[in-house]
XYZ file of C-alpha atoms in Angstrom:
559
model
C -107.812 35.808 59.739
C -108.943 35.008 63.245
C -105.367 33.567 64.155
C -103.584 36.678 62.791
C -106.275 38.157 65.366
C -105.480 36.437 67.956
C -101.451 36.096 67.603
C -101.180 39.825 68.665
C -104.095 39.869 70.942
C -106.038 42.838 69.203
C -108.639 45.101 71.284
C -112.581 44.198 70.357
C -112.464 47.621 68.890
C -109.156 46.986 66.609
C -110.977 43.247 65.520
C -114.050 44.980 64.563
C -111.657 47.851 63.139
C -110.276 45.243 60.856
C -113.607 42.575 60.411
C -115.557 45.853 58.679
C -112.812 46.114 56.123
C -111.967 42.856 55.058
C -110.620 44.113 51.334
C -108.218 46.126 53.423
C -106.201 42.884 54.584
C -103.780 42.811 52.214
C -100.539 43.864 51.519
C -99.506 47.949 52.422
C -103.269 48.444 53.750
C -103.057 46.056 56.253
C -99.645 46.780 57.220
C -100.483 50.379 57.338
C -103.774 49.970 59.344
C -101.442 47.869 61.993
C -98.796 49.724 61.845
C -99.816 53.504 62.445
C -103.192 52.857 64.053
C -102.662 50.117 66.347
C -98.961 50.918 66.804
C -98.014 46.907 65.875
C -94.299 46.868 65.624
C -92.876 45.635 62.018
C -91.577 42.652 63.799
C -94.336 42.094 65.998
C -96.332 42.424 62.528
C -94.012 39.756 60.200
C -94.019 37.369 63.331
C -98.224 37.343 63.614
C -99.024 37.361 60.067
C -96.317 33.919 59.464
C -98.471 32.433 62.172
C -101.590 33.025 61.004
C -100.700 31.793 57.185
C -97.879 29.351 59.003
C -95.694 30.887 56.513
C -91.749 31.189 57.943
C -91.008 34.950 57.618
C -88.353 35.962 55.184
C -86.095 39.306 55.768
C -86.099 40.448 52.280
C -84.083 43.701 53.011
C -81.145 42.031 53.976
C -81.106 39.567 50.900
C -78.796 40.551 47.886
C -79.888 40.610 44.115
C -77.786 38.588 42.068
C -77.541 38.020 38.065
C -79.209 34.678 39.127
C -81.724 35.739 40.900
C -84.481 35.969 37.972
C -82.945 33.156 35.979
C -85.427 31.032 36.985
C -88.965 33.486 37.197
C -89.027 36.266 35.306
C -88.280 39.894 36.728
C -91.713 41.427 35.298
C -93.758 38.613 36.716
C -92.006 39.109 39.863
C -92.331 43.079 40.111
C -95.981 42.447 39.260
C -96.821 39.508 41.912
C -94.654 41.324 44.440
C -92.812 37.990 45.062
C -89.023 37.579 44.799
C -87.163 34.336 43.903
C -85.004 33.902 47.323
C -83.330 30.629 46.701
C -83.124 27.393 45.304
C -81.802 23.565 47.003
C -82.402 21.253 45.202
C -85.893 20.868 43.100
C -87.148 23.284 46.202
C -87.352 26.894 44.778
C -87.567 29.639 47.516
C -89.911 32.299 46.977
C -90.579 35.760 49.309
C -94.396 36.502 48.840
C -96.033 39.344 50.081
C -99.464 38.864 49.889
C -100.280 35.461 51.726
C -104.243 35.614 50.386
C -103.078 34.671 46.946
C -102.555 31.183 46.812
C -102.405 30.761 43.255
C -99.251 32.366 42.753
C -97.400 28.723 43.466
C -98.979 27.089 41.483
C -98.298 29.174 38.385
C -94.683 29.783 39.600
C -94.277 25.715 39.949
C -96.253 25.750 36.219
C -93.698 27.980 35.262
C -90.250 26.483 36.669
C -91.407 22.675 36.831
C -89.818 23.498 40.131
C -91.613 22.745 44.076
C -92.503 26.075 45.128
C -91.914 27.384 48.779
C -93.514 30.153 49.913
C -91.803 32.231 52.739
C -93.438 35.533 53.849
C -91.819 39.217 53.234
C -92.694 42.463 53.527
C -94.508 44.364 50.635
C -92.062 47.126 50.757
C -88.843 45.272 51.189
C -89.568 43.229 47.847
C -90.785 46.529 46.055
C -87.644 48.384 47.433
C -85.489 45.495 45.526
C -87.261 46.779 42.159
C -86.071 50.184 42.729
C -82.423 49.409 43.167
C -80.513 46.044 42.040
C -78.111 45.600 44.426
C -75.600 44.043 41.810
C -75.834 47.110 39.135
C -73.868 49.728 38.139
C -75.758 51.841 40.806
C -74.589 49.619 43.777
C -70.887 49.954 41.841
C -71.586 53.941 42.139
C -72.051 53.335 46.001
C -69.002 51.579 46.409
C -66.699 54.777 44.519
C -68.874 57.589 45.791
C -70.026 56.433 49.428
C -68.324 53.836 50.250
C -66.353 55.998 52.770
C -69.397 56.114 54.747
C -68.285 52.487 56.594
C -65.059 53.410 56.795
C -64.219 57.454 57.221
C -64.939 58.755 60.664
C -66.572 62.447 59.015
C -68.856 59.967 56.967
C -67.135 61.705 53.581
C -64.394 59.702 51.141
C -61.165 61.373 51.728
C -58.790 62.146 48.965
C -56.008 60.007 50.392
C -58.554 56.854 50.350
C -58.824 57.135 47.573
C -55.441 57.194 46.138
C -53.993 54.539 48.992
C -54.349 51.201 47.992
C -54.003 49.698 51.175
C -57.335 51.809 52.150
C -60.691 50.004 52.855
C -62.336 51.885 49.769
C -60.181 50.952 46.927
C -59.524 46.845 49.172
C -63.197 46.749 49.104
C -63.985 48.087 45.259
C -61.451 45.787 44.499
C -63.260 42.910 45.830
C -66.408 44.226 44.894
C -65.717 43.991 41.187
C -64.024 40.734 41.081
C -67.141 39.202 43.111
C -69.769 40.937 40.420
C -68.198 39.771 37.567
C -67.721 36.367 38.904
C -71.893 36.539 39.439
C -72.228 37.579 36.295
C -70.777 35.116 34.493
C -67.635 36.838 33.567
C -64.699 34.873 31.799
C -62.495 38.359 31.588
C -62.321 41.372 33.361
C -60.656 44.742 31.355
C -59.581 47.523 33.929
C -58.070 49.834 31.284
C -57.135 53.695 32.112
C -58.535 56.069 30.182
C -57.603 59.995 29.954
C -59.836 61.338 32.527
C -61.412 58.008 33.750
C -60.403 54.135 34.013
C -62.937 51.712 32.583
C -64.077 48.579 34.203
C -65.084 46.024 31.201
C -66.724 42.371 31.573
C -66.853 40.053 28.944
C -69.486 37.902 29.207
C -69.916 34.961 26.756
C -67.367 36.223 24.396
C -68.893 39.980 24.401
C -66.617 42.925 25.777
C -69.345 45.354 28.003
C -68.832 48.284 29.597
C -69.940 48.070 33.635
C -67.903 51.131 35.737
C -66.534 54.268 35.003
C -64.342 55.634 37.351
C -62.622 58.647 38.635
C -58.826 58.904 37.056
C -57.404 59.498 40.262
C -58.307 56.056 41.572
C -56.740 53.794 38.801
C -53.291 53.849 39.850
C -54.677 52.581 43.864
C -57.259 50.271 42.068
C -54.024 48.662 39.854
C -51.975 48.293 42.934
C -54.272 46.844 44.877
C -54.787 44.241 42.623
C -50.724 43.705 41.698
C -50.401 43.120 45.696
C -53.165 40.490 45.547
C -51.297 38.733 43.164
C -48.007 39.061 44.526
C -46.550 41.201 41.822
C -44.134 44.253 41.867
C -46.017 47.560 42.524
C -42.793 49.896 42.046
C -42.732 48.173 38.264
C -44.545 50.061 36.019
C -42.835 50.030 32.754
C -43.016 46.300 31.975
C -46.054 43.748 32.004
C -46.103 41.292 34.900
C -47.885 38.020 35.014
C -49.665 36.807 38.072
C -52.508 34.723 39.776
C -54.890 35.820 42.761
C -55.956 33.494 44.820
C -59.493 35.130 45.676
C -60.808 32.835 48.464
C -58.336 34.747 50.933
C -59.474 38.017 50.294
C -63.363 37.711 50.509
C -65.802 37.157 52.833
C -68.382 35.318 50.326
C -66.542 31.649 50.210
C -66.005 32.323 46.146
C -63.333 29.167 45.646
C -61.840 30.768 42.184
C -58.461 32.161 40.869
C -57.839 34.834 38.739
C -54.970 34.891 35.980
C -53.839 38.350 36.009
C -51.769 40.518 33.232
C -50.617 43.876 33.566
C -49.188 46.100 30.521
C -48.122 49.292 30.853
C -50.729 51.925 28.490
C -50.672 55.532 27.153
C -52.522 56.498 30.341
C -51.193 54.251 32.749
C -51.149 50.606 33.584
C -53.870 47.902 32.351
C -54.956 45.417 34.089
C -56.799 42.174 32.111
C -58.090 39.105 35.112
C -59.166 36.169 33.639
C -61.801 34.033 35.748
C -60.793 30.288 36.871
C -63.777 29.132 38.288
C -62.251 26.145 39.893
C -66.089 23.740 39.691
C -66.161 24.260 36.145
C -62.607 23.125 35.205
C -63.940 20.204 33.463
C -66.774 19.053 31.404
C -68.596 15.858 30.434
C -67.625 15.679 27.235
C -71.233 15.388 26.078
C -71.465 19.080 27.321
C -68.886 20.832 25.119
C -70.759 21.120 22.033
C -69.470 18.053 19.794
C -72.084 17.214 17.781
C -72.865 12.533 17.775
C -70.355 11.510 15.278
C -67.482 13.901 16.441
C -68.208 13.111 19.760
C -67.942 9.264 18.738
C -64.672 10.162 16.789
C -63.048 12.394 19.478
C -63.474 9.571 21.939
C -62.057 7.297 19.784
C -59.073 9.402 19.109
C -57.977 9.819 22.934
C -57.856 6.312 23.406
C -55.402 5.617 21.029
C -52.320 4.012 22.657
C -49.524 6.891 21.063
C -50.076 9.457 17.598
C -50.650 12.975 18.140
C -53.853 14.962 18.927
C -53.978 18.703 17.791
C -56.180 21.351 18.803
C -56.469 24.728 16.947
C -58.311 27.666 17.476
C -57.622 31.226 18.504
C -57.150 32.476 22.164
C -60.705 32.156 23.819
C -61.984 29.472 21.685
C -62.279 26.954 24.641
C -59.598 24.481 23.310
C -58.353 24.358 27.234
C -61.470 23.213 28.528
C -61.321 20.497 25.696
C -58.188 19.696 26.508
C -58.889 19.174 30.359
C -61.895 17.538 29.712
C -60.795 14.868 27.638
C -57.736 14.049 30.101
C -60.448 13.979 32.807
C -62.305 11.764 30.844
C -59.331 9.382 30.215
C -57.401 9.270 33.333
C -56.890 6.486 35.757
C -54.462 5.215 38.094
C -53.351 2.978 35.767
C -52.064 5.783 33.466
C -49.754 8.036 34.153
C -50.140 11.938 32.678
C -47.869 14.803 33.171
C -48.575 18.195 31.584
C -46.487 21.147 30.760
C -48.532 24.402 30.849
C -47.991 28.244 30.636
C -49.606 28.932 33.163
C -51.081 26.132 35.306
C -54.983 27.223 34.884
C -57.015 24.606 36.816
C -54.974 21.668 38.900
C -56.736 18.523 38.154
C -56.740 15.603 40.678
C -54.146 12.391 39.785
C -52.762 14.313 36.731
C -48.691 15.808 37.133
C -48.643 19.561 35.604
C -45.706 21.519 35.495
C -45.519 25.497 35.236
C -43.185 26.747 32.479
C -40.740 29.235 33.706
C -38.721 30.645 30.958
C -36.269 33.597 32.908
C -34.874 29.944 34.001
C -34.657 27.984 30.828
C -37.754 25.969 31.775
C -39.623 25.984 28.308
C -42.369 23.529 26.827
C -39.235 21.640 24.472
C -37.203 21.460 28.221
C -40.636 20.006 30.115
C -41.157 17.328 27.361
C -37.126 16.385 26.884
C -37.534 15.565 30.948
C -41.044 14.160 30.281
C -39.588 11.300 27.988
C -37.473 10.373 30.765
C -40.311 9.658 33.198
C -42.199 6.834 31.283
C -45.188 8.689 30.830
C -48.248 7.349 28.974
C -50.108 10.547 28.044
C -47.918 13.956 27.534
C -50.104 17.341 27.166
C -48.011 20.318 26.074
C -49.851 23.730 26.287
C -48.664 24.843 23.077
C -46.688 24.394 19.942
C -45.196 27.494 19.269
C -41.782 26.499 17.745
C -39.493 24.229 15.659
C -37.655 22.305 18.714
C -41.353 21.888 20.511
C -42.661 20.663 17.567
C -39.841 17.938 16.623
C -39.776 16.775 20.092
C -43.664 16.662 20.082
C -43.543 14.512 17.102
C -40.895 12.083 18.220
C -42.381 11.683 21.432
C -46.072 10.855 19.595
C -43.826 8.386 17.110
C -42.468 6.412 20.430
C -45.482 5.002 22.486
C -46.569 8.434 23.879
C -50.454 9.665 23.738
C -49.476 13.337 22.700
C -51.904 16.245 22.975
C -51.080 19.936 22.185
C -52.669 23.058 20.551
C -51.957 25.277 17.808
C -52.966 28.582 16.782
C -54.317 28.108 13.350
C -57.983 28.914 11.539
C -58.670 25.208 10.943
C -57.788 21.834 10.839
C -56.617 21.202 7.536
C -54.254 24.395 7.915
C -52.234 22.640 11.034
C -50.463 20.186 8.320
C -48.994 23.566 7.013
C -48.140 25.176 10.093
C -45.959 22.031 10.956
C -44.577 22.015 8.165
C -43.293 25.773 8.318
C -42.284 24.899 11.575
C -39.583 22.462 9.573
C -41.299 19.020 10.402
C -40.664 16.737 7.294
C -44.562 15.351 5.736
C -43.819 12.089 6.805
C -43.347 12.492 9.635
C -46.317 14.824 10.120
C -48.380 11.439 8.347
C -46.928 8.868 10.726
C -48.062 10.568 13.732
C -51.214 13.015 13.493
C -54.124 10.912 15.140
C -56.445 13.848 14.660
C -57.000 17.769 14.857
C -59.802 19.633 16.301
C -60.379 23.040 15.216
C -63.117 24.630 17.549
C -64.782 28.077 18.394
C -67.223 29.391 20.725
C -70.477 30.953 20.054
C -73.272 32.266 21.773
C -76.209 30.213 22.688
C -79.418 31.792 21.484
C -81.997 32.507 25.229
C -84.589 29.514 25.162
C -86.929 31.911 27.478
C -87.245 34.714 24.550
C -85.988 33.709 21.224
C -88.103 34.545 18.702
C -88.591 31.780 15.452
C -88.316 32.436 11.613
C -88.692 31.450 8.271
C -85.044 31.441 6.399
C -85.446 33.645 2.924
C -83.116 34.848 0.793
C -79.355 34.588 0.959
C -80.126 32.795 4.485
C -81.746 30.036 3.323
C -79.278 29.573 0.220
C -76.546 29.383 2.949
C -78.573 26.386 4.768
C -79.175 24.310 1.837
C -75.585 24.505 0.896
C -73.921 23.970 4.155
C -76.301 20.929 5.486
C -78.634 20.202 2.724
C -81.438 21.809 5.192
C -84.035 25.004 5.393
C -86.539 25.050 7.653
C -87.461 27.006 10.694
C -84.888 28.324 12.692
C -84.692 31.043 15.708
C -82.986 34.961 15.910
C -83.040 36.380 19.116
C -85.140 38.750 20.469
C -83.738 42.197 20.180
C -84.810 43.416 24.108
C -83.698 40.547 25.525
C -85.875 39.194 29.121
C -84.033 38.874 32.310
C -82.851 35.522 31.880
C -80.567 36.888 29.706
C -80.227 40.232 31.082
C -82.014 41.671 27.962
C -79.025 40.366 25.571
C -80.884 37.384 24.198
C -78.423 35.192 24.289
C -77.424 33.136 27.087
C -74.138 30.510 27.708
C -71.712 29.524 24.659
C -71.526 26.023 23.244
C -68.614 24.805 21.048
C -68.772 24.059 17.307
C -65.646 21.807 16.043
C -63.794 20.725 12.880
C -62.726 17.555 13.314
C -60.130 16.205 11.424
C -58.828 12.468 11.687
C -56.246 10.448 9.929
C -57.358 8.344 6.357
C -54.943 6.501 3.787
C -56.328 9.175 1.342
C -55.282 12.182 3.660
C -52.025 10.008 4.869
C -50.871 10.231 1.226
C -51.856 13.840 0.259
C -49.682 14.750 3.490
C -46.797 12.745 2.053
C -47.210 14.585 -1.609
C -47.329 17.821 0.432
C -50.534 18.728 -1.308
C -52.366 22.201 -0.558
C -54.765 23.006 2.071
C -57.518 23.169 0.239
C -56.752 19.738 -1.396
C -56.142 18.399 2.275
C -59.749 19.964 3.452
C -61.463 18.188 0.316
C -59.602 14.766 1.369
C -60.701 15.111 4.908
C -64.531 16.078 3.819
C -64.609 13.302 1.465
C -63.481 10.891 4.721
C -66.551 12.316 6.906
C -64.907 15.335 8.103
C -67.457 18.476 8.765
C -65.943 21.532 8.663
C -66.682 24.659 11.746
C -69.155 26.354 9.121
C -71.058 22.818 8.979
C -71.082 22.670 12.647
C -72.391 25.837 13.485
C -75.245 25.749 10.871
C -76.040 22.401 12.687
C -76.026 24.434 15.454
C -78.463 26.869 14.519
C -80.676 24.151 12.786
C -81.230 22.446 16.284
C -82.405 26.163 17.773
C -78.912 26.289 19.945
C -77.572 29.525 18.055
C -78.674 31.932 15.460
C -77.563 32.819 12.019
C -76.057 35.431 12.711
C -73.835 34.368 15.430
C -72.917 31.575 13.357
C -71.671 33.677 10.451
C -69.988 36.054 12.811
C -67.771 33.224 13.862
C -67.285 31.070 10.831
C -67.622 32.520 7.070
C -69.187 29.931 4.821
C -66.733 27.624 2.963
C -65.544 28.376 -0.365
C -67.190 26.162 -2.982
């Protein structure tokens, strides 16, 4: 107290102003009684009060809420302590307090986060300010359509041509305004779809479509071209899809080092625009982090190592076989191995690996990249996907002659990829001779740690435990209003669940007898194989998902 006295060199009268009401010295009291009465300065007022505590001042009006920013302390806690979570390095977390007296708060924050608090001192009504409006939001989105001509029109007012040119600073800067929020918010896809009246700005965030931005009609057709011209693409083309890729670092201000795979189609109302997220740090994954469960993960491991055969992954668009896929040649790569890759398109570029971009309007297709593969003596050979007969014979002969062959397929599960070959015209035995093993995998939702709620199984719930794993016992749902860790969804992140299917005499031989699927999934189950239903009730058992994100994803198997 007597150093924030003496940093501003207060009257005796102003000291004895402030010494008679001592429970005044906190927070908007004492910053009023400074401020209007003894005409302190709001700098003059952050400076002497960080001395006195020898707390660094923190300007929390020019800091910018993020979908982070509560991850780590929750938002009511916050809005209650008036303190805001500032910034984290390392096991440091920073934290804006307002009311230096209470020196308790760190300790319960560090109680809280296991994390070394910081304490850096901001004003009262900066960090209640950040309550009232989160600058990442659908209101700051509002802003950027309604008054964003404020920066850039001269009459302070959004002109009708600004809004419709897309070479304009409104529609450059909503443009870069939404790729930048969804990229904070932990977007994989972003929808920009024109409606009647409106266009519609959709994230999906861990596999869930949600709405974030309605905007005028009129704007659409700027927004679209603005985002074409980012990517290189044909404005004037309107009547056929286009396929591109932004490069996003170039076009902001905020050092975001991703890429954006972009499709246009042309719609009832207009063109559609879907941007899929390639954040280029998380292009691969130990593969302890994907989700296999111990004795997959064993198996998996075992299967990429194999000298030549054929490694299959199946799953529908979304289901994360990519990041399998990059994350296993990661995993296996060395100098003394040489990989090339055919892809369609490139999605991450992955250090001392050769990839090659299909181009078809040229005759460059994934059975021309792996005829001209088998000529350079690789050792692995990864072919995006097998969608036809010539792909797949080649694929097969190439796994049958010393090559390490990895590929996808879209198919439901693993023992339905024997069938799919075959319909593609390769012959059993051959199908036998080369299959190492094939992964069928999905995605679901991890349940929030911070709020999920536990229960009892009953019912049909706990009949579909003790079938699937032999197991009932307590499990977790999540909570219905969500907390802000999870931005009130309760669920946070995705984790894999996977089918993994390898090679056994018995299977080998009910390939060559071209027995059914369901006599193939039988063989494999009998040889250790668990299937995705399995997996995901696994899944739930350990508290990583709930029931009913399991059963969403994977029906129960047929008895």
């Amino acid at each position: 107290m007597d150093a924030l006295l003496e940093a501003e060199r207060l009257t005796a009268e102003q000291r004895q102003t402030i010494a008679e009401n001592p429970e005044e010295l906190t927070g908007e009291q004492l910053d009023k009684l400074l401020l209007e009465e003894f005409k302190v300065t709001p700098f003059q007022l952050q400076v002497a009060k960080s001395r006195a505590f020898n707390l660094p001042p923190f300007n929390v009006a020019r800091y910018k809420l993020h979908a982070g920013t509560f991850e780590r302390v929750p938002e009511d806690f916050c809005l209650e302590n008036r303190v805001l979570p500032v910034g984290e390095v390392g096991d440091l977390l920073l934290i804006a307090i307002s009311n230096p007296f209470e020196v308790t708060l760190a300790q319960k924050i560090h109680e809280m986060t296991g994390k070394q608090v910081v304490r850096m001192l901001g004003r009262e009504s900066d960090i209640r300010d950040k309550f009232k409006k989160d600058d990442s939001g659908p209101t700051d989105f509002a802003d950027v359509v309604n008054a964003i001509g404020m920066e850039f029109g001269s009459d302070g007012e959004v002109g009708e041509d600004e809004l419709t040119d897309e070479e304009s600073g409104p529609i450059i800067d909503l443009a870069n305004k939404i790729i930048e929020d969804a990229y904070y918010a932990g977007t994989s896809d972003i929808h920009v779809e024109p409606w009647e009246l409106e266009v519609i700005v959709r994230y999906r965030i861990d596999g869930v479509c949600q709405e974030k931005l309605r905007l005028p009609g009129k704007v659409g057709p700027a927004l679209i071209a603005r985002l074409k011209i980012m990517c290189n693409l044909d404005i004037a083309e309107r009547r056929m899809p286009q396929d591109g890729r932004i490069v996003f670092k170039q076009y902001t201000r905020k050092g975001l080092d991703v890429d954006l795979r972009v499709s246009t189609a042309p719609l009832n109302h207009g063109e559609g625009v879907v941007m899929r997220i390639l954040d280029k740090q998380k292009s691969t994954l130990p593969m302890n982090a994907l989700g296999f469960s111990p004795g997959n993960l064993v198996r998996y491991r075992e299967s990429i190592e194999q000298p030549y055969g054929m490694i299959l992954h199946c799953g529908p668009t979304g289901s994360g076989k990519s990041m399998t896929l990059y994350s296993a040649l990661n995993e296996i790569n060395a100098p003394d191995i040489v990989i090339r890759t055919a892809e369609d398109p490139i999605e991450y570029t992955l250090e001392g690996i050769n990839q090659m971009q299909m181009h078809r309007q040229i005759g460059l297709t994934f059975a021309t990249a792996l005829r001209a593969f088998l000529r350079q003596d690789p050792d692995i050979i990864l072919v995006g996907e097998i969608r036809d007969k010539e792909t797949a014979n080649i694929a097969v002969e190439a796994a049958l002659t010393g090559h390490l062959l990895i590929s996808t397929l879209h198919t439901n599960d693993a023992p339905s990829t024997v069938a799919r070959l075959t319909d593609m015209g390769v012959e059993p035995f051959m199908i036998s001779s080369s299959l190492v093993c094939v992964c069928a995998q999905r995605l679901m939702r991890r349940v929030c740690k911070q709020c999920r709620q536990p229960i009892e199984p009953e019912g049909r719930i706990k009949d579909i435990l003790e079938t699937a794993i032999g197991w009932s016992g307590q499990i977790y749902k999540a909570n219905p209003t969500g907390c802000p860790k999870c931005n009130g969804s309760g669920y946070k992140g995705r984790v894999g669940i996977h089918e993994l299917m390898t090679m056994s005499p018995e299977l080998i031989d009910g390939i060559n007898k071209e027995a059914e699927t369901a006599t193939l999934k039988k063989l494999a189950i009998a040889a250790g194989m668990q299937t995705l239903h399995q997996d995901s009730m696994l899944k739930v058992k350990e508290g990583i998902s709930t029931i009913e994100e399991a059963l969403s994803h994977v029906p129960p198997d047929m008895a």
